[in-house]
mmCIF file of C-alpha atoms in Angstrom:
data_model
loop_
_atom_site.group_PDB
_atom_site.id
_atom_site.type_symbol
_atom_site.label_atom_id
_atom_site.label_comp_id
_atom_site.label_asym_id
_atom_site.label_seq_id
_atom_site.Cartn_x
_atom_site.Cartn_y
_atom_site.Cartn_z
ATOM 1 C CA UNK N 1 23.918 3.111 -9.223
ATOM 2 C CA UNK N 2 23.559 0.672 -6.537
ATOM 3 C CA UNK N 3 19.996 -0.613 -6.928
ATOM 4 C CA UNK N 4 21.478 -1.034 -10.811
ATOM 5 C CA UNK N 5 23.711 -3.525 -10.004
ATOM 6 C CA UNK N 6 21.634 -5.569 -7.789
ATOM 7 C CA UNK N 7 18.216 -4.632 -8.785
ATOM 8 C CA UNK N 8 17.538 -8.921 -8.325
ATOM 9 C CA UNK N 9 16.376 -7.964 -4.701
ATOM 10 C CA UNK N 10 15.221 -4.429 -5.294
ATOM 11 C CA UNK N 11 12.761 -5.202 -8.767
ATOM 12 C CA UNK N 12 10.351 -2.929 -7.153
ATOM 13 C CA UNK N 13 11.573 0.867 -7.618
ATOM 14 C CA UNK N 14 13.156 -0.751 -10.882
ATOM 15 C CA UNK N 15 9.781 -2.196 -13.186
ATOM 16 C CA UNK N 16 11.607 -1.458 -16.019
ATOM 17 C CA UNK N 17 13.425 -4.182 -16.208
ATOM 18 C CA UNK N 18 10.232 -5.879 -14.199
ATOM 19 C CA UNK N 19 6.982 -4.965 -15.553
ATOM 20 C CA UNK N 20 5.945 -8.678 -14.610
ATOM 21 C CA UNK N 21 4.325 -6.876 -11.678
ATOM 22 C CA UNK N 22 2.603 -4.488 -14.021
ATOM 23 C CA UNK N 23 -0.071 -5.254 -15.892
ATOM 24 C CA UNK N 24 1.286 -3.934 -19.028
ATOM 25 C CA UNK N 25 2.241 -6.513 -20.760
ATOM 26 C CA UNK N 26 -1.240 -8.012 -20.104
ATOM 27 C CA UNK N 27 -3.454 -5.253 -21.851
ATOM 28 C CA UNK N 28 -1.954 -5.635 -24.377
ATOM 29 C CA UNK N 29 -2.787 -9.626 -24.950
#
């Protein structure tokens, strides 16, 4: 629950709430 609280430093074994590093969001434009 730690990385939860403070995921601002720790984005990468969270993309969920990050998927700007993911290329996701740009398939789909």
């Amino acid at each position: 629950m730690c990385p939860l609280d403070q995921p601002s430093h720790q984005p990468s074994h969270q993309p969920s709430h990050q998927p700007s590093h993911q290329p996701s969001h740009q398939l789909t434009i």
